[in-house]
mmCIF file of C-alpha atoms in Angstrom:
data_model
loop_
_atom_site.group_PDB
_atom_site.id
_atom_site.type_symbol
_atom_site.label_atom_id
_atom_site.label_comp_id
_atom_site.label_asym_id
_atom_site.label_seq_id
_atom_site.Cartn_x
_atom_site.Cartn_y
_atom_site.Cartn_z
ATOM 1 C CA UNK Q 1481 4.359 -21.678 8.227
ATOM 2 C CA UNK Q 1482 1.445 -19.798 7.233
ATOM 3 C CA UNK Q 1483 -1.466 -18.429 9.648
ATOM 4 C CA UNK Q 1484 -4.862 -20.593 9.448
ATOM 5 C CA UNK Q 1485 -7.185 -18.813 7.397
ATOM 6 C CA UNK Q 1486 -9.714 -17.173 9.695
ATOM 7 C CA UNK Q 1487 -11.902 -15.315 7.134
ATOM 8 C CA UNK Q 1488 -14.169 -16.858 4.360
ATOM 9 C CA UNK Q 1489 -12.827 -15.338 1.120
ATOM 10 C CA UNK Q 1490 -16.447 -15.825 -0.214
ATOM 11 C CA UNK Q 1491 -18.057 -13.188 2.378
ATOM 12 C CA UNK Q 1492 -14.941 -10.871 1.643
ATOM 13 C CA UNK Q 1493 -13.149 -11.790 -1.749
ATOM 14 C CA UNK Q 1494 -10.553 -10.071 -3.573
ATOM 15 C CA UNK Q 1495 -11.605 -7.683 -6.328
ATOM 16 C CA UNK Q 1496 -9.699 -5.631 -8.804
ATOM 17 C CA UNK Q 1497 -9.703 -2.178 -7.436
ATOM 18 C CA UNK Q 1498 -9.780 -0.492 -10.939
ATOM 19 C CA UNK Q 1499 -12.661 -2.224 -11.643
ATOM 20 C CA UNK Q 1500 -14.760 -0.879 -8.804
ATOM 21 C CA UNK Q 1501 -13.094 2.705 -8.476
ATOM 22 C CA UNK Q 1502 -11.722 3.348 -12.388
ATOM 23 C CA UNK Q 1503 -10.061 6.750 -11.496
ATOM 24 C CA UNK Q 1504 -7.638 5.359 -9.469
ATOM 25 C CA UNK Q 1505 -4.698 5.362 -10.806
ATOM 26 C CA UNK Q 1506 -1.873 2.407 -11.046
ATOM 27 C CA UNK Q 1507 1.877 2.243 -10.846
ATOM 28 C CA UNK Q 1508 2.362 -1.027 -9.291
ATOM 29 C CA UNK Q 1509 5.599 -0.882 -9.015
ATOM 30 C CA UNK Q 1510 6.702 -5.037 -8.391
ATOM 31 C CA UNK Q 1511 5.648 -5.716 -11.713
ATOM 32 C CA UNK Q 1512 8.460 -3.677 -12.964
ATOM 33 C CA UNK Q 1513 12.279 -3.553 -12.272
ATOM 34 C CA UNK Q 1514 11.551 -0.004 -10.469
ATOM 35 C CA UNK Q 1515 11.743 -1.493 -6.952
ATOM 36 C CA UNK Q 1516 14.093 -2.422 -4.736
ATOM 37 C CA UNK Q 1517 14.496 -6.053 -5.997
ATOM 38 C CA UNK Q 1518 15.155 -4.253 -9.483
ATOM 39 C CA UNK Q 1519 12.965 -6.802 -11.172
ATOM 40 C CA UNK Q 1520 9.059 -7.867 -11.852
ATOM 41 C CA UNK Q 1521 7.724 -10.409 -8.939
ATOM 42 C CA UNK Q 1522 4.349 -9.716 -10.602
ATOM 43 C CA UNK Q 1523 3.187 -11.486 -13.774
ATOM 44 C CA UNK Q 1524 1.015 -8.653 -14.472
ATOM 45 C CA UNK Q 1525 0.364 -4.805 -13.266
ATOM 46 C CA UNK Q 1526 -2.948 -5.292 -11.025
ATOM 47 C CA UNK Q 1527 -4.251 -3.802 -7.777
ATOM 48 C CA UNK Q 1528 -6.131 -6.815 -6.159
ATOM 49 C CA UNK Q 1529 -7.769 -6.072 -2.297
ATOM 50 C CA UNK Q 1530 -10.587 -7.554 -0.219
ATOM 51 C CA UNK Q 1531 -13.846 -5.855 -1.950
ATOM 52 C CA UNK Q 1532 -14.188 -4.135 2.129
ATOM 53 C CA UNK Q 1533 -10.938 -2.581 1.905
ATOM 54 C CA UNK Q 1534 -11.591 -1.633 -2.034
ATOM 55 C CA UNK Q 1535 -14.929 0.232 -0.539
ATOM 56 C CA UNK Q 1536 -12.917 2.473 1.603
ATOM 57 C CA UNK Q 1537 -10.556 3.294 -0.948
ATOM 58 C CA UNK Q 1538 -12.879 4.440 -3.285
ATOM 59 C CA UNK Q 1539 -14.522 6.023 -0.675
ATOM 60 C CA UNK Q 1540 -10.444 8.122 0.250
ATOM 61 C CA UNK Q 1541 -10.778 8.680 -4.253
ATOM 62 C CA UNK Q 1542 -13.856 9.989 -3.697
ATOM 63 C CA UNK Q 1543 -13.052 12.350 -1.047
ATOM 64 C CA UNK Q 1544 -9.863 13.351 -2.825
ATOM 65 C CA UNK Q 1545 -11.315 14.360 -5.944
ATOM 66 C CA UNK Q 1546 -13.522 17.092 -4.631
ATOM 67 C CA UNK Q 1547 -10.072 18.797 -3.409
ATOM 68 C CA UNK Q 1548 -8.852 17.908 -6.957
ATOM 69 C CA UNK Q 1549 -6.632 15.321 -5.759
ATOM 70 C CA UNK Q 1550 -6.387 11.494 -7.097
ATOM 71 C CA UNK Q 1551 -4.594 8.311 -5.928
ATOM 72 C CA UNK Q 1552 -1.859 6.144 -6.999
ATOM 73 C CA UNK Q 1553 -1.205 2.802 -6.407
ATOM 74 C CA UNK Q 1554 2.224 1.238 -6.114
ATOM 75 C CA UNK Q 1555 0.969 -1.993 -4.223
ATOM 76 C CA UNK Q 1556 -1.629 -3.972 -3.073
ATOM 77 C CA UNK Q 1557 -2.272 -7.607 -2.618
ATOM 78 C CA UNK Q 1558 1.395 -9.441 -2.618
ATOM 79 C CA UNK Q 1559 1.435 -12.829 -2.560
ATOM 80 C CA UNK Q 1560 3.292 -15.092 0.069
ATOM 81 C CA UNK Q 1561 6.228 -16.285 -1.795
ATOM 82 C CA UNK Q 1562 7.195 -12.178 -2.931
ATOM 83 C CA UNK Q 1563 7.239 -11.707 0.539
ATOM 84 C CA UNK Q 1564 9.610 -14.377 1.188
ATOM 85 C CA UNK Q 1565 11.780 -13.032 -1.443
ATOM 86 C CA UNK Q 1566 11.559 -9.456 0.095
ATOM 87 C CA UNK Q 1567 12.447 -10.334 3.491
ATOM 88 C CA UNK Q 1568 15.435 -11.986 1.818
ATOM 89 C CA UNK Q 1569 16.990 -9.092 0.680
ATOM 90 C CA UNK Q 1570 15.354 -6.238 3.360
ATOM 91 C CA UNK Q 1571 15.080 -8.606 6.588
ATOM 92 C CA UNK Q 1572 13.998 -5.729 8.729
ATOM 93 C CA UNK Q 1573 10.447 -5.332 9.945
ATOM 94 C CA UNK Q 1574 10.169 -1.895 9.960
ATOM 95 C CA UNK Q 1575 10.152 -2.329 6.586
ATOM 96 C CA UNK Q 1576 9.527 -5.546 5.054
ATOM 97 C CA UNK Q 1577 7.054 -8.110 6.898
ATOM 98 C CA UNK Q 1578 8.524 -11.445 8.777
ATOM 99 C CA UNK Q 1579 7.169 -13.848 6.188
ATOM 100 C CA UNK Q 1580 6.836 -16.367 9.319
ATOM 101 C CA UNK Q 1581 3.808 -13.674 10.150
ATOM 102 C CA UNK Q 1582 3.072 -12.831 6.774
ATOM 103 C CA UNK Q 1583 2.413 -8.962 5.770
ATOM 104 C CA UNK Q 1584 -0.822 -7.341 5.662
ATOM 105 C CA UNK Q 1585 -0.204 -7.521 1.702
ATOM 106 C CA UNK Q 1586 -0.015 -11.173 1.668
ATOM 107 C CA UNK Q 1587 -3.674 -10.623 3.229
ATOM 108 C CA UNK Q 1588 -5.509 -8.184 0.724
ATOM 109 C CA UNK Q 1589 -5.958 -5.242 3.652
ATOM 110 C CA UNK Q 1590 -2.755 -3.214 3.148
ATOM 111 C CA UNK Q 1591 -1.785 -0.331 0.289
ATOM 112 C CA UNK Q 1592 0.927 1.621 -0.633
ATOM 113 C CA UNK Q 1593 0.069 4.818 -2.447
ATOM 114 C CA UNK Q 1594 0.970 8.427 -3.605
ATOM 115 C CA UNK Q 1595 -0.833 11.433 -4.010
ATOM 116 C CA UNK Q 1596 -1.319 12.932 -7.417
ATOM 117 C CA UNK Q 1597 -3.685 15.388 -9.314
ATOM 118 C CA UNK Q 1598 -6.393 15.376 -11.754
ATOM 119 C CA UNK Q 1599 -3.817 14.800 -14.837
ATOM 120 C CA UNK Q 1600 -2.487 11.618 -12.389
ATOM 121 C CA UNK Q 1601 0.851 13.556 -12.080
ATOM 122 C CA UNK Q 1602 2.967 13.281 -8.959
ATOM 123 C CA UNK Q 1603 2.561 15.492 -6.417
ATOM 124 C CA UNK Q 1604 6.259 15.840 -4.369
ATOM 125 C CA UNK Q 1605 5.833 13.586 -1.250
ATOM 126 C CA UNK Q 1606 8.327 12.932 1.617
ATOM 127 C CA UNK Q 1607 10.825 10.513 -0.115
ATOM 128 C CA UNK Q 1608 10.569 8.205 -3.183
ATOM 129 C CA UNK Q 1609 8.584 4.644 -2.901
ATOM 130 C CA UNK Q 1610 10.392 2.157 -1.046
ATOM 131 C CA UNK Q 1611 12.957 4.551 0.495
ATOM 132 C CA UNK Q 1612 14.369 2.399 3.464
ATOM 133 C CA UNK Q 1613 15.469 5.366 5.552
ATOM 134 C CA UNK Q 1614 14.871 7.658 9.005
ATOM 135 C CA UNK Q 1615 13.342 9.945 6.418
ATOM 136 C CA UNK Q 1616 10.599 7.735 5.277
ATOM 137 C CA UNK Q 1617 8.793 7.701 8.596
ATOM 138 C CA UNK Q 1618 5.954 9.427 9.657
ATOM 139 C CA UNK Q 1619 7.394 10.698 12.865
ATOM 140 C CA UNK Q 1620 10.765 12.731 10.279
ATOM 141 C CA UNK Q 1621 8.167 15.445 9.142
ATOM 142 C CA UNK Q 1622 10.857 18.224 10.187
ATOM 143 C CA UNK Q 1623 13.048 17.026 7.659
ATOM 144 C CA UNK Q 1624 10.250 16.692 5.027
ATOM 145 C CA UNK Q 1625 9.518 20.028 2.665
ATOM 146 C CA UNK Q 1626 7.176 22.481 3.381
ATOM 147 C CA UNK Q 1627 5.133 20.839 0.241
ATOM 148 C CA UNK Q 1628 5.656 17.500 0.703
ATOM 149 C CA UNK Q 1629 4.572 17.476 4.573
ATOM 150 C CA UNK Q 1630 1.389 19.461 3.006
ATOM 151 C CA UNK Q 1631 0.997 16.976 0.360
ATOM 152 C CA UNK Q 1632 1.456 13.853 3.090
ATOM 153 C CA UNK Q 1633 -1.520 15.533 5.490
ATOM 154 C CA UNK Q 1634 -4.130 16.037 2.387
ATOM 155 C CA UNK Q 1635 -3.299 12.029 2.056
ATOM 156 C CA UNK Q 1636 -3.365 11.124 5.467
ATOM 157 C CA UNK Q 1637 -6.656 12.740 6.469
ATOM 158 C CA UNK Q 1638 -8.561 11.077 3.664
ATOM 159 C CA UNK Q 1639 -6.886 7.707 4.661
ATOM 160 C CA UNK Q 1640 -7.444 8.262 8.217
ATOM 161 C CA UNK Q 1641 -11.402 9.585 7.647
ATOM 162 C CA UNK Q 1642 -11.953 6.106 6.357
ATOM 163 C CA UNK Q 1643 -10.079 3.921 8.832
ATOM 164 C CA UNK Q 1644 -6.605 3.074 7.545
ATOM 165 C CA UNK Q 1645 -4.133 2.742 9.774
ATOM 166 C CA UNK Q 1646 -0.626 4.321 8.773
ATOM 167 C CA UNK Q 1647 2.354 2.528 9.091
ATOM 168 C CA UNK Q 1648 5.202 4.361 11.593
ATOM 169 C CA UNK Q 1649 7.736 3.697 9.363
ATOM 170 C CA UNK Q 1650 6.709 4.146 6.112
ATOM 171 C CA UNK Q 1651 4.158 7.267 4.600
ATOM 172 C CA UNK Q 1652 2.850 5.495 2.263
ATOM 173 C CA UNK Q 1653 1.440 2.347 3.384
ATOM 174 C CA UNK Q 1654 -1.892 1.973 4.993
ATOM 175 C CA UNK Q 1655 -3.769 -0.663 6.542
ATOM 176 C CA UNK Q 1656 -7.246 -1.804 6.584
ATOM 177 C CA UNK Q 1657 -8.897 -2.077 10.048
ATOM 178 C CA UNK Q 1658 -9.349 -5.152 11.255
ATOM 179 C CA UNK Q 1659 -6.845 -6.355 8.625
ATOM 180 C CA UNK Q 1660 -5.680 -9.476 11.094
ATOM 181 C CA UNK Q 1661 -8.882 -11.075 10.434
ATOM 182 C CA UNK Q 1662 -7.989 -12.041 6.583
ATOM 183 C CA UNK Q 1663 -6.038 -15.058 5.667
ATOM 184 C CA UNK Q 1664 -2.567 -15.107 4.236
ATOM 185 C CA UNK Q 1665 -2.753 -15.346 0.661
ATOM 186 C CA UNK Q 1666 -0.008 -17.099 -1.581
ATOM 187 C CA UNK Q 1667 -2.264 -16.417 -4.687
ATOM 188 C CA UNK Q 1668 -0.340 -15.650 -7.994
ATOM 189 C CA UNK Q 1669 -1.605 -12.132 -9.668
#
């Protein structure tokens, strides 16, 4: 059963985040087979959030590039039914969201990302996208490299100086403040 919508898409809609921030970069990685379902639940490669979460994002690129750092994109906006099809296969919430809640994907106020520089290369992080282990979480920095846990606080300051929330259990996924307040979404891309 999905949550009531308790947000007026119209005051908040969803926007293409390459459209208002064009140096971010995209690697969406659910339109692809290079994800843990190893196949495309996305019709097409596109980065949509809630034009208020899409702000502070571009505001993170912004503060990025002066350090000669970028952003890259592996998800955004999921709808409803790829979440039921997640939790299928990974039904553990540390993880994947309880599609009975619905994630703060399915609303338009969540991203996962990477850190890369001004060519858009990779930049070594903790562990790879979607990596399902103890070593994934924020609080396994010992066990991270020297680089990568260097590489993870450039990210995580310029997430946190614009109000994302980080996820325990996973580095790369931030969410929106106030993201409860947006509807679930089961919105084809």
């Amino acid at each position: 059963i999905l949550a009531t919508p308790v947000f007026a898409k119209d005051l908040d809609p969803l926007v293409e985040v390459t459209k208002l921030t064009p140096t971010i970069r995209l690697d969406m990685r659910y339109a692809t087979p290079d994800n843990f379902l190893h196949r495309a639940v996305y019709s097409k490669p596109t980065c949509l959030l809630h034009k208020s979460v899409a702000d502070r994002l571009a505001l993170a690129q912004k503060r990025l590039a002066v350090q000669g750092y970028g952003l890259k994109l592996w998800d955004c906006y999921r709808p409803h039914a790829v979440q039921v099809e997640m939790w299928a296969l990974v039904p553990d919430d540390r993880y994947v969201a309880d599609p009975k809640k619905g994630s703060r994907h399915n609303r338009g106020a969540a991203v996962d990302l990477t850190l890369v520089d001004t060519q858009g290369q990779d930049l070594e992080m903790p562990t790879a996208f979607d990596d399902f282990t103890e070593k994934a979480a924020r609080a396994s920095k010992s066990a991270w490299t020297p680089q990568a846990q260097q590489h993870y606080e450039i990210l995580n300051a310029a997430m946190s100086n614009e109000a994302f929330s980080p996820l325990p259990s996973e580095w790369w996924h931030y969410d929106a403040p106030a993201w409860e307040r947006f509807a679930i979404l089961d919105k084809p891309l």
